[in-house]
Amino acid sequence: MKIATDTWMLRPHPIDTVFSTVRQAGFEHLELSPRPDVMPSYGGRRASKAKIAEIATASKTHGVGIASIFIEQAWGSSEEDIRQAAVGYWKQTVQLAVDLGCDRINSEFTGRPSAPQAGEAAMRRSLEEVLPLAESEGITIALEPHPGDWLESGIGAVDFIRGLQSDHVTYLHCVPHTFYLTGVEDERGHLKNVNRDIITYAGETMDHVHLADTLLPGRTFLNPGSPGVRNHQHLDIGHGDIDWDEVFDALREVAFDGVLSVAVFRHESRVMDSLTHNLRIIRERLEGSVAQ
């Protein structure tokens, strides 16, 4: 098992600072999230040969490997020019992963929940163009349903991925999306057993998990209210309403041996405290499991 951390909270900092901070916090792996000087969200590659060399040097110097690259591209868009551009950006990201010696790209379904048929059609067209390249380069694409995507259901995402029949596409379970992944409500109207149900259903299809806390949507007041907003947070573990006993019990039940990534975005004013807090909690929850 690998324990990594997303680098979103460190994106304003130089590359060397990103890697040194991650190592100082106790991590040996990171997930390289969108950066304006490498691969921005919904845009094309920015990383030059010099930038790739800079990243490689920082990785070696600080002993922190790149477990995955995370990107956001609108490959599920029903607007064909945007979808085609996203496919081009995806191909650039596959080459970026190859250049960095990373064999995993994590991403979302995108599209709109109000138009699931258009979203699926667009994404399947995009996969027909992107997946052969990823497979030929030995790159795994791990997909997570994000609140607001054309597909939001965790079990639905697992079924979609299995239907692709590719060993190079896997399911990424994102815990802070819990309250939008669907599930059974208890007597108080709260969803229950969402993480256990999806994790056990996914089984070996799931090889990456994002860990962060979030609040029940009803606990966050929006003024003015915005219909259709999928309100959620990426907080430190223990600062929200996630049932963490359920999460880690389910991971043990399926003998999870993939990548666990801290995916906290909220605490940029105290990054080191956040990173060390979450790593400590994960290690305690794993009860001494070896993380390489």
mmCIF file of C-alpha atoms in Angstrom:
data_model
loop_
_atom_site.group_PDB
_atom_site.id
_atom_site.type_symbol
_atom_site.label_atom_id
_atom_site.label_comp_id
_atom_site.label_asym_id
_atom_site.label_seq_id
_atom_site.Cartn_x
_atom_site.Cartn_y
_atom_site.Cartn_z
ATOM 1 C CA MET A 1 0.000 0.000 0.000
ATOM 2 C CA LYS A 2 1.112 3.558 -0.720
ATOM 3 C CA ILE A 3 0.077 6.552 1.362
ATOM 4 C CA ALA A 4 0.283 9.796 -0.616
ATOM 5 C CA THR A 5 -0.962 13.352 -0.378
ATOM 6 C CA ASP A 6 -2.509 15.631 -2.948
ATOM 7 C CA THR A 7 -0.477 18.800 -3.559
ATOM 8 C CA TRP A 8 -3.316 21.261 -4.231
ATOM 9 C CA MET A 9 -2.671 23.276 -1.056
ATOM 10 C CA LEU A 10 0.984 23.652 -2.117
ATOM 11 C CA ARG A 11 0.337 24.744 -5.701
ATOM 12 C CA PRO A 12 1.538 28.380 -5.193
ATOM 13 C CA HIS A 13 4.956 27.132 -4.057
ATOM 14 C CA PRO A 14 8.028 26.198 -6.118
ATOM 15 C CA ILE A 15 8.393 22.542 -7.075
ATOM 16 C CA ASP A 16 11.264 21.913 -4.657
ATOM 17 C CA THR A 17 9.212 23.337 -1.783
ATOM 18 C CA VAL A 18 6.314 21.059 -2.684
ATOM 19 C CA PHE A 19 8.453 17.937 -2.477
ATOM 20 C CA SER A 20 10.393 19.042 0.600
ATOM 21 C CA THR A 21 7.196 19.922 2.487
ATOM 22 C CA VAL A 22 5.582 16.593 1.630
ATOM 23 C CA ARG A 23 8.697 14.750 2.830
ATOM 24 C CA GLN A 24 8.966 16.826 5.993
ATOM 25 C CA ALA A 25 5.368 15.925 6.797
ATOM 26 C CA GLY A 26 6.320 12.244 6.633
ATOM 27 C CA PHE A 27 5.016 11.185 3.218
ATOM 28 C CA GLU A 28 7.037 9.192 0.697
ATOM 29 C CA HIS A 29 4.567 9.691 -2.171
ATOM 30 C CA LEU A 30 2.464 12.504 -3.588
ATOM 31 C CA GLU A 31 -0.340 13.005 -6.044
ATOM 32 C CA LEU A 32 0.581 15.829 -8.404
ATOM 33 C CA SER A 33 -2.568 17.905 -8.765
ATOM 34 C CA PRO A 34 -3.179 20.655 -11.357
ATOM 35 C CA ARG A 35 -0.555 23.421 -11.384
ATOM 36 C CA PRO A 36 -0.407 26.446 -13.692
ATOM 37 C CA ASP A 37 3.227 25.643 -14.597
ATOM 38 C CA VAL A 38 2.712 21.926 -15.269
ATOM 39 C CA MET A 39 -0.843 20.983 -16.288
ATOM 40 C CA PRO A 40 -3.637 23.411 -15.353
ATOM 41 C CA SER A 41 -7.260 22.370 -14.976
ATOM 42 C CA TYR A 42 -9.138 22.387 -18.300
ATOM 43 C CA GLY A 43 -6.047 23.447 -20.206
ATOM 44 C CA GLY A 44 -3.066 22.056 -22.086
ATOM 45 C CA ARG A 45 0.398 21.078 -20.945
ATOM 46 C CA ARG A 46 2.687 23.820 -19.646
ATOM 47 C CA ALA A 47 5.594 21.688 -18.398
ATOM 48 C CA SER A 48 8.771 22.204 -20.430
ATOM 49 C CA LYS A 49 11.727 19.823 -20.535
ATOM 50 C CA ALA A 50 13.353 21.999 -17.893
ATOM 51 C CA LYS A 51 10.285 21.722 -15.648
ATOM 52 C CA ILE A 52 10.270 17.931 -16.008
ATOM 53 C CA ALA A 53 13.940 17.889 -15.001
ATOM 54 C CA GLU A 54 13.140 20.142 -12.031
ATOM 55 C CA ILE A 55 10.392 17.789 -10.857
ATOM 56 C CA ALA A 56 12.620 14.731 -11.293
ATOM 57 C CA THR A 57 15.419 16.370 -9.319
ATOM 58 C CA ALA A 58 13.098 17.366 -6.469
ATOM 59 C CA SER A 59 11.617 13.876 -6.349
ATOM 60 C CA LYS A 60 15.049 12.274 -6.107
ATOM 61 C CA THR A 61 16.488 14.841 -3.703
ATOM 62 C CA HIS A 62 13.686 14.533 -1.172
ATOM 63 C CA GLY A 63 12.870 10.861 -1.657
ATOM 64 C CA VAL A 64 9.232 11.459 -2.645
ATOM 65 C CA GLY A 65 7.772 9.459 -5.506
ATOM 66 C CA ILE A 66 4.936 10.567 -7.791
ATOM 67 C CA ALA A 67 2.195 8.032 -7.143
ATOM 68 C CA SER A 68 -0.292 9.674 -9.494
ATOM 69 C CA ILE A 69 -1.177 12.734 -11.525
ATOM 70 C CA PHE A 70 -4.623 14.271 -11.083
ATOM 71 C CA ILE A 71 -6.226 16.219 -13.925
ATOM 72 C CA GLU A 72 -9.553 17.873 -14.686
ATOM 73 C CA GLN A 73 -10.533 17.894 -18.354
ATOM 74 C CA ALA A 74 -13.989 18.287 -19.893
ATOM 75 C CA TRP A 75 -13.930 15.035 -21.844
ATOM 76 C CA GLY A 76 -17.576 14.412 -20.899
ATOM 77 C CA SER A 77 -18.716 17.722 -22.401
ATOM 78 C CA SER A 78 -21.558 17.662 -24.915
ATOM 79 C CA GLU A 79 -19.937 20.644 -26.677
ATOM 80 C CA GLU A 80 -17.860 18.902 -29.316
ATOM 81 C CA ASP A 81 -15.128 21.524 -29.665
ATOM 82 C CA ILE A 82 -14.558 21.478 -25.895
ATOM 83 C CA ARG A 83 -14.581 17.689 -25.822
ATOM 84 C CA GLN A 84 -12.062 17.464 -28.649
ATOM 85 C CA ALA A 85 -9.784 19.948 -26.908
ATOM 86 C CA ALA A 86 -10.035 17.888 -23.712
ATOM 87 C CA VAL A 87 -8.995 14.756 -25.606
ATOM 88 C CA GLY A 88 -5.922 16.600 -26.862
ATOM 89 C CA TYR A 89 -5.101 17.715 -23.311
ATOM 90 C CA TRP A 90 -5.584 14.150 -22.090
ATOM 91 C CA LYS A 91 -3.067 12.874 -24.629
ATOM 92 C CA GLN A 92 -0.628 15.537 -23.445
ATOM 93 C CA THR A 93 -1.140 14.336 -19.868
ATOM 94 C CA VAL A 94 -0.388 10.754 -20.854
ATOM 95 C CA GLN A 95 2.917 11.979 -22.298
ATOM 96 C CA LEU A 96 3.513 14.023 -19.148
ATOM 97 C CA ALA A 97 3.034 10.891 -17.037
ATOM 98 C CA VAL A 98 5.509 9.018 -19.231
ATOM 99 C CA ASP A 99 8.030 11.858 -18.934
ATOM 100 C CA LEU A 100 7.679 11.821 -15.138
ATOM 101 C CA GLY A 101 7.884 8.045 -14.836
ATOM 102 C CA CYS A 102 4.386 7.919 -13.353
ATOM 103 C CA ASP A 103 2.001 5.116 -14.343
ATOM 104 C CA ARG A 104 -1.290 6.542 -13.010
ATOM 105 C CA ILE A 105 -3.588 9.417 -13.998
ATOM 106 C CA ASN A 106 -6.625 10.160 -11.831
ATOM 107 C CA SER A 107 -9.604 12.114 -13.122
ATOM 108 C CA GLU A 108 -13.370 12.736 -13.073
ATOM 109 C CA PHE A 109 -16.298 11.948 -15.367
ATOM 110 C CA THR A 110 -17.287 15.636 -15.905
ATOM 111 C CA GLY A 111 -20.403 16.477 -17.920
ATOM 112 C CA ARG A 112 -23.686 17.487 -16.222
ATOM 113 C CA PRO A 113 -26.067 15.427 -14.054
ATOM 114 C CA SER A 114 -29.022 16.947 -15.922
ATOM 115 C CA ALA A 115 -27.773 15.388 -19.175
ATOM 116 C CA PRO A 116 -26.432 11.896 -18.334
ATOM 117 C CA GLN A 117 -26.988 10.446 -21.809
ATOM 118 C CA ALA A 118 -25.064 13.233 -23.512
ATOM 119 C CA GLY A 119 -22.327 12.952 -20.887
ATOM 120 C CA GLU A 120 -21.911 9.225 -21.331
ATOM 121 C CA ALA A 121 -21.891 9.481 -25.115
ATOM 122 C CA ALA A 122 -19.227 12.198 -25.018
ATOM 123 C CA MET A 123 -17.064 10.364 -22.513
ATOM 124 C CA ARG A 124 -17.196 7.114 -24.451
ATOM 125 C CA ARG A 125 -16.065 8.951 -27.590
ATOM 126 C CA SER A 126 -13.225 10.479 -25.611
ATOM 127 C CA LEU A 127 -12.164 7.139 -24.145
ATOM 128 C CA GLU A 128 -12.076 5.615 -27.624
ATOM 129 C CA GLU A 129 -9.364 8.163 -28.438
ATOM 130 C CA VAL A 130 -7.482 8.335 -25.124
ATOM 131 C CA LEU A 131 -7.548 4.766 -23.825
ATOM 132 C CA PRO A 132 -5.517 3.101 -26.630
ATOM 133 C CA LEU A 133 -2.684 5.560 -25.990
ATOM 134 C CA ALA A 134 -2.821 5.038 -22.221
ATOM 135 C CA GLU A 135 -2.824 1.266 -22.655
ATOM 136 C CA SER A 136 0.114 1.355 -25.060
ATOM 137 C CA GLU A 137 2.127 3.448 -22.573
ATOM 138 C CA GLY A 138 1.181 1.292 -19.575
ATOM 139 C CA ILE A 139 -0.769 4.093 -17.896
ATOM 140 C CA THR A 140 -3.694 3.347 -15.570
ATOM 141 C CA ILE A 141 -6.618 5.792 -15.583
ATOM 142 C CA ALA A 142 -8.483 5.875 -12.253
ATOM 143 C CA LEU A 143 -11.901 7.544 -12.402
ATOM 144 C CA GLU A 144 -13.941 9.103 -9.607
ATOM 145 C CA PRO A 145 -17.553 10.287 -9.861
ATOM 146 C CA HIS A 146 -17.564 13.928 -8.743
ATOM 147 C CA PRO A 147 -20.640 15.776 -7.464
ATOM 148 C CA GLY A 148 -22.002 17.540 -10.534
ATOM 149 C CA ASP A 149 -20.701 15.016 -13.097
ATOM 150 C CA TRP A 150 -22.968 13.222 -15.574
ATOM 151 C CA LEU A 151 -22.475 10.165 -13.347
ATOM 152 C CA GLU A 152 -22.425 10.731 -9.581
ATOM 153 C CA SER A 153 -23.144 7.228 -8.266
ATOM 154 C CA GLY A 154 -20.244 5.204 -6.893
ATOM 155 C CA ILE A 155 -21.748 1.850 -7.834
ATOM 156 C CA GLY A 156 -22.786 3.259 -11.203
ATOM 157 C CA ALA A 157 -19.189 4.341 -11.803
ATOM 158 C CA VAL A 158 -17.879 0.873 -10.928
ATOM 159 C CA ASP A 159 -20.329 -0.690 -13.395
ATOM 160 C CA PHE A 160 -19.344 1.775 -16.134
ATOM 161 C CA ILE A 161 -15.651 1.035 -15.613
ATOM 162 C CA ARG A 162 -16.177 -2.720 -15.630
ATOM 163 C CA GLY A 163 -18.095 -2.397 -18.874
ATOM 164 C CA LEU A 164 -15.043 -0.873 -20.554
ATOM 165 C CA GLN A 165 -13.268 -4.223 -20.134
ATOM 166 C CA SER A 166 -9.854 -2.622 -19.826
ATOM 167 C CA ASP A 167 -7.261 -3.494 -17.202
ATOM 168 C CA HIS A 168 -6.071 0.115 -17.501
ATOM 169 C CA VAL A 169 -9.216 1.799 -16.135
ATOM 170 C CA THR A 170 -10.020 1.507 -12.422
ATOM 171 C CA TYR A 171 -12.346 3.047 -9.849
ATOM 172 C CA LEU A 172 -11.177 5.826 -7.531
ATOM 173 C CA HIS A 173 -13.298 6.115 -4.387
ATOM 174 C CA CYS A 174 -13.401 9.688 -3.074
ATOM 175 C CA VAL A 175 -14.610 9.737 0.539
ATOM 176 C CA PRO A 176 -15.454 13.479 0.704
ATOM 177 C CA HIS A 177 -18.015 12.832 -2.050
ATOM 178 C CA THR A 178 -19.841 10.367 0.212
ATOM 179 C CA PHE A 179 -23.111 12.255 0.501
ATOM 180 C CA TYR A 180 -23.546 12.403 -3.280
ATOM 181 C CA LEU A 181 -22.558 8.827 -4.111
ATOM 182 C CA THR A 182 -26.091 7.612 -3.212
ATOM 183 C CA GLY A 183 -27.074 5.199 -0.467
ATOM 184 C CA VAL A 184 -29.831 4.142 1.943
ATOM 185 C CA GLU A 185 -31.217 6.721 4.364
ATOM 186 C CA ASP A 186 -31.584 5.998 8.068
ATOM 187 C CA GLU A 187 -34.505 7.108 10.255
ATOM 188 C CA ARG A 188 -33.095 10.655 10.457
ATOM 189 C CA GLY A 189 -32.811 10.974 6.693
ATOM 190 C CA HIS A 190 -29.040 10.543 6.757
ATOM 191 C CA LEU A 191 -27.324 8.285 4.261
ATOM 192 C CA LYS A 192 -25.821 5.194 5.866
ATOM 193 C CA ASN A 193 -23.294 2.573 4.843
ATOM 194 C CA VAL A 194 -22.454 4.458 1.643
ATOM 195 C CA ASN A 195 -18.720 3.859 1.881
ATOM 196 C CA ARG A 196 -19.009 0.244 3.011
ATOM 197 C CA ASP A 197 -21.498 -0.597 0.255
ATOM 198 C CA ILE A 198 -19.457 0.984 -2.528
ATOM 199 C CA ILE A 199 -16.031 -0.177 -1.334
ATOM 200 C CA THR A 200 -17.130 -3.788 -0.945
ATOM 201 C CA TYR A 201 -18.967 -3.678 -4.273
ATOM 202 C CA ALA A 202 -15.949 -2.214 -6.065
ATOM 203 C CA GLY A 203 -13.489 -4.775 -4.687
ATOM 204 C CA GLU A 204 -10.520 -5.209 -6.998
ATOM 205 C CA THR A 205 -11.890 -2.632 -9.460
ATOM 206 C CA MET A 206 -10.919 0.016 -6.881
ATOM 207 C CA ASP A 207 -7.203 0.703 -6.476
ATOM 208 C CA HIS A 208 -7.128 4.321 -5.300
ATOM 209 C CA VAL A 209 -8.933 6.115 -2.452
ATOM 210 C CA HIS A 210 -9.058 9.839 -1.675
ATOM 211 C CA LEU A 211 -9.329 10.605 2.026
ATOM 212 C CA ALA A 212 -10.795 13.833 3.415
ATOM 213 C CA ASP A 213 -13.757 14.755 5.579
ATOM 214 C CA THR A 214 -16.892 16.659 4.667
ATOM 215 C CA LEU A 215 -20.085 17.951 6.238
ATOM 216 C CA LEU A 216 -23.575 16.706 5.597
ATOM 217 C CA PRO A 217 -24.926 19.070 2.911
ATOM 218 C CA GLY A 218 -27.665 20.317 5.206
ATOM 219 C CA ARG A 219 -25.103 21.567 7.729
ATOM 220 C CA THR A 220 -23.727 24.166 5.314
ATOM 221 C CA PHE A 221 -25.885 27.241 4.799
ATOM 222 C CA LEU A 222 -25.838 28.816 1.333
ATOM 223 C CA ASN A 223 -27.032 32.391 1.013
ATOM 224 C CA PRO A 224 -28.478 32.876 -1.479
ATOM 225 C CA GLY A 225 -29.453 29.263 -1.969
ATOM 226 C CA SER A 226 -28.381 27.779 -5.289
ATOM 227 C CA PRO A 227 -30.506 24.909 -6.622
ATOM 228 C CA GLY A 228 -28.442 22.065 -7.990
ATOM 229 C CA VAL A 229 -25.232 22.998 -6.165
ATOM 230 C CA ARG A 230 -23.376 19.879 -4.950
ATOM 231 C CA ASN A 231 -22.006 21.445 -1.794
ATOM 232 C CA HIS A 232 -19.154 19.493 -0.208
ATOM 233 C CA GLN A 233 -15.790 20.087 1.418
ATOM 234 C CA HIS A 234 -12.352 18.461 1.613
ATOM 235 C CA LEU A 235 -11.533 18.866 5.313
ATOM 236 C CA ASP A 236 -9.054 17.252 7.679
ATOM 237 C CA ILE A 237 -10.063 13.765 8.767
ATOM 238 C CA GLY A 238 -12.276 14.052 11.852
ATOM 239 C CA HIS A 239 -13.468 17.585 11.110
ATOM 240 C CA GLY A 240 -16.688 16.575 9.366
ATOM 241 C CA ASP A 241 -19.475 14.001 9.365
ATOM 242 C CA ILE A 242 -17.827 10.992 7.698
ATOM 243 C CA ASP A 243 -18.047 7.692 9.592
ATOM 244 C CA TRP A 244 -14.354 6.796 9.526
ATOM 245 C CA ASP A 245 -14.873 3.481 11.334
ATOM 246 C CA GLU A 246 -17.019 2.436 8.377
ATOM 247 C CA VAL A 247 -14.423 3.586 5.827
ATOM 248 C CA PHE A 248 -11.441 1.813 7.324
ATOM 249 C CA ASP A 249 -13.382 -1.305 8.303
ATOM 250 C CA ALA A 250 -14.485 -1.629 4.669
ATOM 251 C CA LEU A 251 -10.931 -1.120 3.386
ATOM 252 C CA ARG A 252 -9.740 -3.896 5.680
ATOM 253 C CA GLU A 253 -12.625 -6.106 4.593
ATOM 254 C CA VAL A 254 -11.568 -5.945 0.941
ATOM 255 C CA ALA A 255 -7.862 -6.164 1.851
ATOM 256 C CA PHE A 256 -7.211 -2.882 0.045
ATOM 257 C CA ASP A 257 -3.633 -2.647 -1.195
ATOM 258 C CA GLY A 258 -3.668 0.302 -3.574
ATOM 259 C CA VAL A 259 -3.004 4.010 -3.035
ATOM 260 C CA LEU A 260 -4.495 6.045 -0.191
ATOM 261 C CA SER A 261 -4.223 9.764 -0.939
ATOM 262 C CA VAL A 262 -4.944 12.599 1.459
ATOM 263 C CA ALA A 263 -7.204 14.910 -0.577
ATOM 264 C CA VAL A 264 -7.598 17.886 1.765
ATOM 265 C CA PHE A 265 -7.973 21.314 0.126
ATOM 266 C CA ARG A 266 -9.340 23.510 2.909
ATOM 267 C CA HIS A 267 -6.377 24.292 5.178
ATOM 268 C CA GLU A 268 -3.880 26.268 3.094
ATOM 269 C CA SER A 269 -3.032 28.530 6.055
ATOM 270 C CA ARG A 270 -1.669 25.542 8.029
ATOM 271 C CA VAL A 271 -0.536 23.016 5.449
ATOM 272 C CA MET A 272 2.065 21.245 7.580
ATOM 273 C CA ASP A 273 -0.305 20.794 10.520
ATOM 274 C CA SER A 274 -2.934 19.427 8.147
ATOM 275 C CA LEU A 275 -0.585 16.985 6.438
ATOM 276 C CA THR A 276 0.906 15.614 9.640
ATOM 277 C CA HIS A 277 -2.534 15.330 11.284
ATOM 278 C CA ASN A 278 -3.980 13.300 8.423
ATOM 279 C CA LEU A 279 -0.951 11.041 8.048
ATOM 280 C CA ARG A 280 -1.015 10.273 11.775
ATOM 281 C CA ILE A 281 -4.728 9.446 11.688
ATOM 282 C CA ILE A 282 -4.333 7.192 8.637
ATOM 283 C CA ARG A 283 -1.459 5.286 10.196
ATOM 284 C CA GLU A 284 -3.373 4.851 13.448
ATOM 285 C CA ARG A 285 -6.464 3.667 11.553
ATOM 286 C CA LEU A 286 -4.447 1.163 9.571
ATOM 287 C CA GLU A 287 -3.208 -0.250 12.864
ATOM 288 C CA GLY A 288 0.399 -0.472 11.862
ATOM 289 C CA SER A 289 -0.110 -1.704 8.286
ATOM 290 C CA VAL A 290 3.082 -1.260 6.289
ATOM 291 C CA ALA A 291 2.915 1.653 3.819
ATOM 292 C CA GLN A 292 5.689 1.667 1.234
#
